[in-house]
Tab-separated table of C-alpha atoms and ligand atoms in Angstrom:
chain	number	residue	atom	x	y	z
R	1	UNK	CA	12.795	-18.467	-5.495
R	2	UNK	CA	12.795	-21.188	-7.675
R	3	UNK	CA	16.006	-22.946	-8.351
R	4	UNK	CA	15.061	-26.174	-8.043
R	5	UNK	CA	13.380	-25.545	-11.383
R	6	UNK	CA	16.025	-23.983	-13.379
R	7	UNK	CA	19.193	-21.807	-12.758
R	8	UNK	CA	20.407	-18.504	-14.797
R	9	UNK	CA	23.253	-19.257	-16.531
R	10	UNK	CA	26.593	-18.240	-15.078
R	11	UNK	CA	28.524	-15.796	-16.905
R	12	UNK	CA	31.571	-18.213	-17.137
R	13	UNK	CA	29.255	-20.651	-18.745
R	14	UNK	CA	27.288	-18.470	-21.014
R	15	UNK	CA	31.202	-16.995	-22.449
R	16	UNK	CA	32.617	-20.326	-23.080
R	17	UNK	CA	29.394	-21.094	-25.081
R	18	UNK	CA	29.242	-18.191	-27.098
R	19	UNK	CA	31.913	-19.274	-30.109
R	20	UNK	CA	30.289	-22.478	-30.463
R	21	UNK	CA	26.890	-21.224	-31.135
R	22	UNK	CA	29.043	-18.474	-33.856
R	23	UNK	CA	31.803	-19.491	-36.121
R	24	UNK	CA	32.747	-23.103	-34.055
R	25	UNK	CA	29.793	-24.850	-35.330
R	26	UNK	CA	31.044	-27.885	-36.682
R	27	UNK	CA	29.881	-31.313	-36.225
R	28	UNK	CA	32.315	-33.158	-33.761
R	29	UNK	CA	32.108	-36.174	-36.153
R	30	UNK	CA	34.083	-34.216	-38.882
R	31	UNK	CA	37.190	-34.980	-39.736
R	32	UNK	CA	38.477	-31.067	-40.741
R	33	UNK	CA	39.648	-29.103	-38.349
R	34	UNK	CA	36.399	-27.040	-37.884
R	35	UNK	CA	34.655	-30.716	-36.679
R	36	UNK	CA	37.562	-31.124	-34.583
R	37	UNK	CA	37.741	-27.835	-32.781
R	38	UNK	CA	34.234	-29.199	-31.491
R	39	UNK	CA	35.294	-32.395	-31.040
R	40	UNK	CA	38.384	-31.000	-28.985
R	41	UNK	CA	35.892	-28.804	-27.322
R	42	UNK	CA	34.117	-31.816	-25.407
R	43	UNK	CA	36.644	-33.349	-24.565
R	44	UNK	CA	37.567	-30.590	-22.370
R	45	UNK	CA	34.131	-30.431	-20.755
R	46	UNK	CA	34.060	-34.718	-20.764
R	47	UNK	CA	37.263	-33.868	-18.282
R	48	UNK	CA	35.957	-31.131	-15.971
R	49	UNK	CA	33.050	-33.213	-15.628
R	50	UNK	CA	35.007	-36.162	-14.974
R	51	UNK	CA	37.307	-34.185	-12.531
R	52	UNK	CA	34.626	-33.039	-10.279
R	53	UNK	CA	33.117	-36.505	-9.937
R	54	UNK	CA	36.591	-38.100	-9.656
R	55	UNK	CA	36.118	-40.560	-12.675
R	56	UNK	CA	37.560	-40.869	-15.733
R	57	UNK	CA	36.658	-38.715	-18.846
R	58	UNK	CA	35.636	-42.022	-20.673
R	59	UNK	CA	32.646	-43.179	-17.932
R	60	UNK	CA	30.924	-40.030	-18.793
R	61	UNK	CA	27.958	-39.966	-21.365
R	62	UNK	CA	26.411	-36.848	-22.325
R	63	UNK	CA	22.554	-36.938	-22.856
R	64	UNK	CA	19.391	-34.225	-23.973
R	65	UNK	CA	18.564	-33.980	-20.589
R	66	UNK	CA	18.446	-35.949	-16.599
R	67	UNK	CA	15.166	-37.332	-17.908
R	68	UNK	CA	17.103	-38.864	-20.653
R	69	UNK	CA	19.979	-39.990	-18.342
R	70	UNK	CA	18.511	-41.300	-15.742
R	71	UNK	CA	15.838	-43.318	-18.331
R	72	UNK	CA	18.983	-44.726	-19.563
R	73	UNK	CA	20.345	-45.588	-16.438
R	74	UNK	CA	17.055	-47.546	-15.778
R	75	UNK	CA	16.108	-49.271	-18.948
R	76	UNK	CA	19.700	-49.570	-19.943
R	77	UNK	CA	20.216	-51.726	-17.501
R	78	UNK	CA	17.094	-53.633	-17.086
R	79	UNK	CA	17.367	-54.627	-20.714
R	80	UNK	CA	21.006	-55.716	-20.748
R	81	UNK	CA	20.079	-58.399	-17.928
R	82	UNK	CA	17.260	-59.229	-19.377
R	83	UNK	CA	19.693	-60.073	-22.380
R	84	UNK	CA	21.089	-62.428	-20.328
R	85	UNK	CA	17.906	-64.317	-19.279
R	86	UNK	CA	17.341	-62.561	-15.777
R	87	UNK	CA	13.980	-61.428	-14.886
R	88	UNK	CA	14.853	-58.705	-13.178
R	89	UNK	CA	13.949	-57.284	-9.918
R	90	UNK	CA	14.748	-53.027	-9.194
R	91	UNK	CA	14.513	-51.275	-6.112
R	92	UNK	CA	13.903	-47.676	-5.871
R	93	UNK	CA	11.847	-45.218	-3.639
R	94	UNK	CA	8.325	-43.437	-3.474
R	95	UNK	CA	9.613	-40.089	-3.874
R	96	UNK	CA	11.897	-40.551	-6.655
R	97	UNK	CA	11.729	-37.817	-9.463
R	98	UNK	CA	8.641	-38.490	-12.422
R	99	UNK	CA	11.731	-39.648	-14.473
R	100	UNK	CA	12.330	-42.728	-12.392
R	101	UNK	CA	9.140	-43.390	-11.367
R	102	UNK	CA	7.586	-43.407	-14.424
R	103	UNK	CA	10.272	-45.600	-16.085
R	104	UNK	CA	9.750	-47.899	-13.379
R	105	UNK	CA	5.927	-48.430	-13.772
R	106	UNK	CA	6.597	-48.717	-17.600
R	107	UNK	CA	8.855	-51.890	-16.799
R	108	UNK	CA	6.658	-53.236	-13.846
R	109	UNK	CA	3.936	-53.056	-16.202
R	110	UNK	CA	6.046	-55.638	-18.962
R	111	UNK	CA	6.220	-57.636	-15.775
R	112	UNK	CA	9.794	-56.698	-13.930
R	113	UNK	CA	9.361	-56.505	-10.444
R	114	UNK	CA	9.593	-53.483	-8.778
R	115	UNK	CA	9.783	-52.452	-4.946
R	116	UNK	CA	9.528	-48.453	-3.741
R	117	UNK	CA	10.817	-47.762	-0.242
R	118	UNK	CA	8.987	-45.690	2.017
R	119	UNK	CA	10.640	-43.022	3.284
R	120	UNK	CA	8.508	-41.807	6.147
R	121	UNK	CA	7.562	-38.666	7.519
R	122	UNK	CA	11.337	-37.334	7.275
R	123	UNK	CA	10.951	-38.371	3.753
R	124	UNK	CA	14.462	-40.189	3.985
R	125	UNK	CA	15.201	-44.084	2.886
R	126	UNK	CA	16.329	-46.008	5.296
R	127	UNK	CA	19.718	-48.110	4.329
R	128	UNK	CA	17.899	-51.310	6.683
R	129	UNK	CA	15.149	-50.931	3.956
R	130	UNK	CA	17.319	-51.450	1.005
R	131	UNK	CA	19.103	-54.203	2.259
R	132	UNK	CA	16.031	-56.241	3.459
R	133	UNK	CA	14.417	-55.486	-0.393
R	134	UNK	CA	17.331	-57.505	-1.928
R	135	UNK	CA	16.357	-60.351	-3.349
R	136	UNK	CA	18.514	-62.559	-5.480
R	137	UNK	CA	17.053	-61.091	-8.993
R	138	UNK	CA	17.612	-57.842	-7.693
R	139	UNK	CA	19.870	-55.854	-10.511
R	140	UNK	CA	19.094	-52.252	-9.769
R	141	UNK	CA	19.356	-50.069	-6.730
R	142	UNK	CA	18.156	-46.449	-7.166
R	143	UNK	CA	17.953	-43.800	-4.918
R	144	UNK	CA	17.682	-40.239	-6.043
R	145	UNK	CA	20.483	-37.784	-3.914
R	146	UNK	CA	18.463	-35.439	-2.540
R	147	UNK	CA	14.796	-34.564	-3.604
R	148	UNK	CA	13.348	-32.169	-5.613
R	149	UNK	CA	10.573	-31.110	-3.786
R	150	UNK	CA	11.472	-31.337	-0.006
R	151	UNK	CA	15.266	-31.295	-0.400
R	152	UNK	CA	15.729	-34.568	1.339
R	153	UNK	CA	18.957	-36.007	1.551
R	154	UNK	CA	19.158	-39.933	0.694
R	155	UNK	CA	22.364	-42.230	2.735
R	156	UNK	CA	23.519	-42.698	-0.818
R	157	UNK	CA	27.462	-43.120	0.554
R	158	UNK	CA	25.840	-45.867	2.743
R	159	UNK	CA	23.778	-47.796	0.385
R	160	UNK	CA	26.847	-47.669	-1.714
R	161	UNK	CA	29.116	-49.372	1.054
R	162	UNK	CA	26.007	-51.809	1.935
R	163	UNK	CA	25.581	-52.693	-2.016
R	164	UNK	CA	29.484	-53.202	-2.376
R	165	UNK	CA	29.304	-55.617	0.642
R	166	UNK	CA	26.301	-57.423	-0.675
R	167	UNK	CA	27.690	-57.680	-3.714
R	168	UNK	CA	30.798	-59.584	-2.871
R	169	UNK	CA	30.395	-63.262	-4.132
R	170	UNK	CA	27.336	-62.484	-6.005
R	171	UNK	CA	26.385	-63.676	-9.343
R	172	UNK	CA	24.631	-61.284	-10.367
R	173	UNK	CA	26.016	-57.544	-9.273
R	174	UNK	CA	23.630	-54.789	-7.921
R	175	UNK	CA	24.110	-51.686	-9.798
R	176	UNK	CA	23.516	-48.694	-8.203
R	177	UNK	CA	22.037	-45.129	-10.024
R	178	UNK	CA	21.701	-42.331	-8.247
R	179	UNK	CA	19.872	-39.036	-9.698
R	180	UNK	CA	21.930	-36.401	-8.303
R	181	UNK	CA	20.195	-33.395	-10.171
R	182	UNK	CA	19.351	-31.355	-6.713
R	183	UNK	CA	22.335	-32.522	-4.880
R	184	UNK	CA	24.987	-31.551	-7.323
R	185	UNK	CA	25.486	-27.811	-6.391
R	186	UNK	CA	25.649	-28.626	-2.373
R	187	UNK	CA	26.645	-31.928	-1.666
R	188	UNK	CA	30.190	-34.097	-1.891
R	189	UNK	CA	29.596	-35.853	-5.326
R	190	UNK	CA	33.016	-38.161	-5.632
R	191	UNK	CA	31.776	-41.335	-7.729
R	192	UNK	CA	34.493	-43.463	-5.729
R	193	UNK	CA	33.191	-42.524	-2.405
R	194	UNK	CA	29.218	-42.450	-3.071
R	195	UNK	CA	29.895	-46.482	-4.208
R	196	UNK	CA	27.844	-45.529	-7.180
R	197	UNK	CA	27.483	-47.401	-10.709
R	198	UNK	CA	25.062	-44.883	-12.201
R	199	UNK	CA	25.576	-40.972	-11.694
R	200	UNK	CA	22.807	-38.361	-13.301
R	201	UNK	CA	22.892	-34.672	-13.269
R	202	UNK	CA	21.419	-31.790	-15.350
R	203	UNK	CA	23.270	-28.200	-16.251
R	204	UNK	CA	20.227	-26.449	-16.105
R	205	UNK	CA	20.243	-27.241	-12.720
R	206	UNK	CA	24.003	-25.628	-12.141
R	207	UNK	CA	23.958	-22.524	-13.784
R	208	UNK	CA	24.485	-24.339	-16.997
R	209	UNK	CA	22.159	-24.498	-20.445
R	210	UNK	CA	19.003	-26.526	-20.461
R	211	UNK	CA	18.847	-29.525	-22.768
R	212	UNK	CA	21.913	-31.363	-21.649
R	213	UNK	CA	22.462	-34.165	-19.105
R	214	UNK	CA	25.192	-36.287	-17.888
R	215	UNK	CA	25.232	-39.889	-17.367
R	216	UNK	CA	28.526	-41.103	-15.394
R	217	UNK	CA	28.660	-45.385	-16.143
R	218	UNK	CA	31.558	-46.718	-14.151
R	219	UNK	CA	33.667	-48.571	-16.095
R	220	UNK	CA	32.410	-52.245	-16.642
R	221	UNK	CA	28.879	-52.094	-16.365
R	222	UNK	CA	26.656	-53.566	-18.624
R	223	UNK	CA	24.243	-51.409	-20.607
R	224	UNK	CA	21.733	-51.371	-23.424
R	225	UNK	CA	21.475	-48.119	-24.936
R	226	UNK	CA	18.047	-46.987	-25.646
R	227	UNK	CA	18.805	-44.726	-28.431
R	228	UNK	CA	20.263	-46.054	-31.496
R	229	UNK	CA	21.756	-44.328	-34.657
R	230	UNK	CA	26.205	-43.233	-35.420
R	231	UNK	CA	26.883	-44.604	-32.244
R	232	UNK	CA	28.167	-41.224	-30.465
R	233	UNK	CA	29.229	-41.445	-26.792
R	234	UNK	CA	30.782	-44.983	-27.096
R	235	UNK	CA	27.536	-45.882	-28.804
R	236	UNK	CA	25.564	-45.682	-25.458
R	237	UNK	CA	24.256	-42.484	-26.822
R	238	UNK	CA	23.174	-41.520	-30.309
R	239	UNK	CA	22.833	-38.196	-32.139
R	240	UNK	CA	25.234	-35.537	-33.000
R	241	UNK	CA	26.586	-33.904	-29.844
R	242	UNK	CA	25.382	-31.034	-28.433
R	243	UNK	CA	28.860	-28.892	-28.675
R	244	UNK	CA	27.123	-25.802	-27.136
R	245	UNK	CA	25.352	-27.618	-24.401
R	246	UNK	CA	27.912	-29.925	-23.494
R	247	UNK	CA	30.466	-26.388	-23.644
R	248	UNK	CA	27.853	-25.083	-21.292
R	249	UNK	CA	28.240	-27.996	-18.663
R	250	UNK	CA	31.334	-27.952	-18.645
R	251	UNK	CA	31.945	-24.626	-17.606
R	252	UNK	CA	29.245	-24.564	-15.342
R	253	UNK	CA	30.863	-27.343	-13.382
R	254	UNK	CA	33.981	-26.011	-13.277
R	255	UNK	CA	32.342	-23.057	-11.157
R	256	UNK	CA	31.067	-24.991	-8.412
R	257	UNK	CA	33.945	-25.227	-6.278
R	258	UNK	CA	34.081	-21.910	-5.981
R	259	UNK	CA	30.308	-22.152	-5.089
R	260	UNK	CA	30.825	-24.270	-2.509
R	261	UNK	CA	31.787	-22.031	-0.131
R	262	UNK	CA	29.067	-20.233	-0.887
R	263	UNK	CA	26.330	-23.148	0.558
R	264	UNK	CA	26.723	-20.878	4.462
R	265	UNK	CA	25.469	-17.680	2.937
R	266	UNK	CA	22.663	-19.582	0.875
R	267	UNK	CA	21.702	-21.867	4.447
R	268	UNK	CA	22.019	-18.432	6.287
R	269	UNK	CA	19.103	-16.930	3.879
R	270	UNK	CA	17.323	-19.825	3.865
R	271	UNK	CA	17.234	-20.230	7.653
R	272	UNK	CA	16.160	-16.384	7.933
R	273	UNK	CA	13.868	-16.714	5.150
R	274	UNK	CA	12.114	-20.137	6.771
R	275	UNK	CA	12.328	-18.101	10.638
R	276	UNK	CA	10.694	-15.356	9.450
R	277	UNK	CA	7.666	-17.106	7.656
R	278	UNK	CA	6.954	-19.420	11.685
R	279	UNK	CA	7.317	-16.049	12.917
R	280	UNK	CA	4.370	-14.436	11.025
R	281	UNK	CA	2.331	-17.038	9.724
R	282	UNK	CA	0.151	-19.378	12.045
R	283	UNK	CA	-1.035	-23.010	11.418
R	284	UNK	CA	1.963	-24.053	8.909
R	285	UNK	CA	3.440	-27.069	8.638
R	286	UNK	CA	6.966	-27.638	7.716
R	287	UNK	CA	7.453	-30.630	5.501
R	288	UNK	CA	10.185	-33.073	5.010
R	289	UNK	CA	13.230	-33.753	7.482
R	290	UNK	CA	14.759	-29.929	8.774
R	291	UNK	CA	18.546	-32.265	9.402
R	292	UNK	CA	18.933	-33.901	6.277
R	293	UNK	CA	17.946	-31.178	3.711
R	294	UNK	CA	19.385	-28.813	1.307
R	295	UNK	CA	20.501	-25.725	2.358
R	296	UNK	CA	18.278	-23.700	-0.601
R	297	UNK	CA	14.980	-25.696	0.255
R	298	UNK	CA	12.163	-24.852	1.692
R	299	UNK	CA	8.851	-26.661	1.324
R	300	UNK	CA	5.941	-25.703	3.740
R	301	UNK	CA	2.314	-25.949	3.974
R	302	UNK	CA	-0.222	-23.567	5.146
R	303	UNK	CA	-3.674	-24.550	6.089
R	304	UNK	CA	-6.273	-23.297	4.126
R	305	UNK	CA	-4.432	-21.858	1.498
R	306	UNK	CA	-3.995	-23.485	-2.198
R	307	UNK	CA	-0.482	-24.447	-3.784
R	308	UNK	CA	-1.556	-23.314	-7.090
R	309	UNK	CA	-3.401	-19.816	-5.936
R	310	UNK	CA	-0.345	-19.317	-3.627
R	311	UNK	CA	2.222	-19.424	-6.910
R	312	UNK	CA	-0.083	-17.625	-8.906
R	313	UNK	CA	-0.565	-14.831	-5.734
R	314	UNK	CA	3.152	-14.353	-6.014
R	315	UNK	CA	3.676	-14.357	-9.217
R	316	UNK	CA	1.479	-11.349	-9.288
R	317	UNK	CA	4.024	-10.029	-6.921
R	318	UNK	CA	6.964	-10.636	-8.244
R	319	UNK	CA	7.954	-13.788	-6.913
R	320	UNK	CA	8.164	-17.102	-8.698
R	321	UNK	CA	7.758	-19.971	-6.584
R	322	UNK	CA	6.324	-23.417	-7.177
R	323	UNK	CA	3.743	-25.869	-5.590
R	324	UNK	CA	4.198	-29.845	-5.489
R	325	UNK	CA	0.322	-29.582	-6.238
R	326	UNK	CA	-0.078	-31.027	-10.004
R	327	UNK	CA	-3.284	-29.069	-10.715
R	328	UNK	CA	-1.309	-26.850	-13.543
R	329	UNK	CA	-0.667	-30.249	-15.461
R	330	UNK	CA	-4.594	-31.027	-15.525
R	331	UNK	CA	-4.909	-33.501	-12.691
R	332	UNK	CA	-5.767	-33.038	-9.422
R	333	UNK	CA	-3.481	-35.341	-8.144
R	334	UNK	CA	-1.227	-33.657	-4.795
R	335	UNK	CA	2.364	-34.429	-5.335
R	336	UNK	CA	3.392	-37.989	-4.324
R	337	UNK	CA	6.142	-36.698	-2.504
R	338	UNK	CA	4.465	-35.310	0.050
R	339	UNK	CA	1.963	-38.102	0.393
R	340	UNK	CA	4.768	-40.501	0.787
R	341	UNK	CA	5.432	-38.148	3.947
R	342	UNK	CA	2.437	-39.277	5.092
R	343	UNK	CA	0.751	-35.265	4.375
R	344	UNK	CA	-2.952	-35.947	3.806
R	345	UNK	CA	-4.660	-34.539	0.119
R	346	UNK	CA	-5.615	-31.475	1.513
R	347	UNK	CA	-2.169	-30.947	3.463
R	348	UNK	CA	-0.190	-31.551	0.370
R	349	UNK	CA	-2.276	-29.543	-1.733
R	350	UNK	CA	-1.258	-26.421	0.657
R	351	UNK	CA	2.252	-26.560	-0.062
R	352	UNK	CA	4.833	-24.100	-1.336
R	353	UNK	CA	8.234	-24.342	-2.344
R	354	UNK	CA	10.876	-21.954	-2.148
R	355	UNK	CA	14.309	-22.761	-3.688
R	356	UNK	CA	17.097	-20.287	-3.492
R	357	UNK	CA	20.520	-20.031	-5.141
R	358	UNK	CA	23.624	-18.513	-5.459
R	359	UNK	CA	22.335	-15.255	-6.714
R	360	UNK	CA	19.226	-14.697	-4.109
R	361	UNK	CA	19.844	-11.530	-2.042
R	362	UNK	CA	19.034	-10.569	1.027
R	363	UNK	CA	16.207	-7.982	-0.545
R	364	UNK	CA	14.463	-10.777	-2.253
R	365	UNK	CA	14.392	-12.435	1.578
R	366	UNK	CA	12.895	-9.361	2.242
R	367	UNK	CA	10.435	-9.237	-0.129
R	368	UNK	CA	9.332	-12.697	0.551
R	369	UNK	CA	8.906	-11.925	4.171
R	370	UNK	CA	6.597	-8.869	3.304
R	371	UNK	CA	4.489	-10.803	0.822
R	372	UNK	CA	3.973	-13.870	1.634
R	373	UNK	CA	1.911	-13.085	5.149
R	374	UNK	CA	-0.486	-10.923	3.166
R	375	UNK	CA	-0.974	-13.214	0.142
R	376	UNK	CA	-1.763	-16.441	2.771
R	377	UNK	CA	-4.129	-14.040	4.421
R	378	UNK	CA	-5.770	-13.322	1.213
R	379	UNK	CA	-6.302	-16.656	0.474
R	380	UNK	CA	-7.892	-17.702	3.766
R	381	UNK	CA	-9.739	-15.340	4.062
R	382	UNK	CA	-11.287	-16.550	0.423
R	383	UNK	CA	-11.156	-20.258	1.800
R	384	UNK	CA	-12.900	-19.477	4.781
R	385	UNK	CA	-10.359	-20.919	7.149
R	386	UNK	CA	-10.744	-20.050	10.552
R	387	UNK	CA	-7.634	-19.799	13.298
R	388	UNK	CA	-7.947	-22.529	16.014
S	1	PLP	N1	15.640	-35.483	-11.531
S	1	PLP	C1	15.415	-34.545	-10.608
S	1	PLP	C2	15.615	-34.862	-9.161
S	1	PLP	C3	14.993	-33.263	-10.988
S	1	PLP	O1	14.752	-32.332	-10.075
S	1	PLP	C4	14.809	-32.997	-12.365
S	1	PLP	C5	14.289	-31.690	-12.815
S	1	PLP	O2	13.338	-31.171	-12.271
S	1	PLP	C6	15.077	-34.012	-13.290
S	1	PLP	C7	15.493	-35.252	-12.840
S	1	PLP	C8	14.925	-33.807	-14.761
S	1	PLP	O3	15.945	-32.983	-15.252
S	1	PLP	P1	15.930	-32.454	-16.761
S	1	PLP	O4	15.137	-31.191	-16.734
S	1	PLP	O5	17.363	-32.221	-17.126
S	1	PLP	O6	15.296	-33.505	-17.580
C-alpha cells in the first residue's frame, strides 16, 4: 500500500527491457549497428513518450531520475536568465516535492527571490495566488500536479491558461514546470492543454524501472544544462543513455491507456478501504482535500498514535505503508506538507499513508481493514491516549 513510493514493474515493461540488459548492450553513441540498435531503441521510447504527452519526440529529455529532471527544470532555467542579466524571481508552492523545494532554497540562498504559495487546509494552490505573486522578474512558475503525500490535485490547466495570458506582450516569458510524478498514472497529461513549458515524470512511478526520468522542454525555451560532458539529449543532458531504463519507460507508458480505465476500480478500493477505516477507528482525521485527490491516496491521522510506530506495526504485518513523519531520516521534523495544511506537530506526526495501484486486490483491502484497528489500538494504548 505504497505506490506512491515505487511501482512493480509491468510485465510489458520488464520484456521489452530484457534484450537490452543481454546481447543489445551497445552504447547508443556507436556508430555499428550494435550502437545503433540502442540508439534505434530510444527513439522508439522518445516517441511513446512523446505520444502520450502530445509533443514531439525532440522536446523530450531523458534524465537519472524526477529529482534530476525537475532540478533541471529549476536551475536550468534560473541560470539561462540569469545569463541574460535578469535577477530572477520563481514562484512555487509549500508543498512541493524535497526536489523543488530544496533547489529553490539553494537559489534563494545565492540571492534569487523566491515566493511559496500556501495552499491551505485543502492543500490546493489557488490560481488568484499565482497571478497576484507575478512580479515583473518573475521567470518561473512551478506547481507540482498532484502531491505526493496527500494526493492533492494542483489547477495546473488553469495556471497554464492564466500564465499564457500574462505572458502576452511580456518581455520576459513565464515558464511554467510542472512535476507530474504522482499525477501521471491518473490524470489527463496533454502538454498542449496543461499550457506547460516544463513537464517531469519518473518510471518508477508507472510500473517502469527506477533510475530514469523524463524532462519534456517545449520547443523554444531557454535552458542551461546542469550537467556537462558528450552532449547527449541535445546537450541538455550528459552521460551515456540509459538504453535499458529509457526501454523501460517507454513501455511502461505505453501501458497506461489501458490503465486508465482502470482509475474506477482503484477509486472503488480506495473509497472502501478509506470507509472502512471512519467506520472502525475513532478520533482520525482525514487530511488534505477528499474532491481534488487521487484516486489511490489516502493520507490520515490518528490521534495518539505515531507515523513511524504505525509503518513499522504494519510492516510486522505484512503491510508496507509510509508516514510523512521524517523521523526515519534522523530529524524530527513532521512533514511540511501537512503543516502547510495547517496540521499541528503532533497532528502531522500521526499520519499514515496508504497508496494503492493497479495491482491492489480486494484481499489486501481486507487485510488492511483487519489490521489496522488493532495496530492503532496497540499503539494508544502504549501512548496513553484516552477517547473523548
Ligand atoms: N516528485 C514527486 C512528486 C515525487 O513523488 C517523487 C518521488 O517520490 C519525485 C519527484 C522524485 O522522483 P525520483 O525518485 O524519480 O527521483
Amino acid at each position: 500500500m505504497d505506490n506512491a513510493a515505487t511501482t512493480q514493474i509491468d510485465p510489458e515493461a520488464l520484456e521489452a527491457m530484457l534484450p537490452y540488459l543481454k546481447e543489445e548492450y551497445g552504447n547508443a553513441s556507436s556508430i555499428y549497428s550494435l550502437g545503433q540498435r540502442g540508439r534505434e531503441a530510444i527513439d522508439k521510447a522518445r516517441e511513446q513518450v512523446a505520444g502520450f504527452l502530445n509533443c514531439q519526440p525532440s522536446e523530450i529529455v531523458f534524465t537519472g531520475s524526477a529529482t534530476e529532471s525537475d532540478n533541471l527544470a529549476i536551475f536550468g532555467i534560473v541560470r539561462a536568465a540569469q545569463a541574460k542579466g535578469i535577477k530572477p524571481h520563481i514562484i512555487t508552492s509549500q508543498i512541493e516535492h524535497h526536489a523543488v523545494i530544496e533547489s529553490c532554497e539553494k537559489l534563494e540562498k545565492q540571492g534569487v527571490e523566491v515566493t511559496y504559495l500556501p495552499v491551505g487546509r485543502e492543500g490546493v494552490v489557488k490560481v488568484e495566488d499565482v497571478e497576484k505573486a507575478i512580479k515583473e522578474n518573475t521567470i518561473l512558475v512551478s506547481i507540482m500536479y498532484a502531491n505526493n503525500e496527500i494526493g492533492a490535485i494542483q489547477p495546473i490547466a488553469q495556471i497554464g491558461a492564466l500564465l499564457k495570458k500574462m505572458n502576452q506582450g511580456r518581455k520576459q516569458k513565464i515558464y511554467f514546470h510542472t512535476d507530474a510524478v504522482q499525477a501521471v498514472n491518473y490524470l489527463p497529461c496533454d502538454a498542449q492543454e496543461l499550457g506547460v513549458d516544463l513537464f517531469t515524470l519518473s518510471a518508477h512511478k508507472i510500473y517502469g524501472p527506477k533510475g530514469v526520468g523524463v524532462l519534456y522542454i517545449k520547443q523554444g525555451t531557454v535552458i542551461e544544462p546542469i550537467i556537462l560532458g558528450g552532449g547527449h539529449e541535445w546537450g541538455i543532458r550528459s552521460g551515456t543513455e540509459n538504453v535499458v531504463g529509457i526501454v523501460g519507460l517507454g513501455a511502461a507508458i505505453a501501458e497506461i491507456k489501458k490503465q486508465q480505465s482502470q482509475n474506477v476500480a482503484i477509486s472503488k478500493l480506495r473509497d472502501r478501504l478509506l470507509d472502512g477505516i471512519i467506520e472502525r477507528i475513532p478520533d482520525i482525521q482525514i487530511n488534505g482535500s477528499r474532491e481534488f485527490r487521487l484516486v489511490n491516496n489516502i493520507n490520515v491521522s490518528f490521534k495518539g498514535a505515531e507515523g513511524e510506530a504505525l509503518v513499522i506495526a504494519l510492516d510486522q504485518e505484512g503491510i508496507a505503508a509510509s508516514t510523512g513523519s521524517a523521523c526515519s531520516s534522523g530529524s524530527l521534523d513532521p512533514s511540511h506538507v501537512l503543516l502547510a495544511l495547517g496540521l499541528s506537530h503532533q497532528q502531522a506526526h500521526g499520519s499514515l499513508r496508504l497508496t494503492l495501484g493497479k495491482n491492489t486486490t480486494e484481499q489486501e483491502i481486507d487485510q488492511a481493514l483487519e489490521v489496522l484497528p488493532k495496530v492503532v489500538e496497540r499503539l494508544r494504548k502504549v501512548s496513553g491516549y484516552k477517547k473523548i
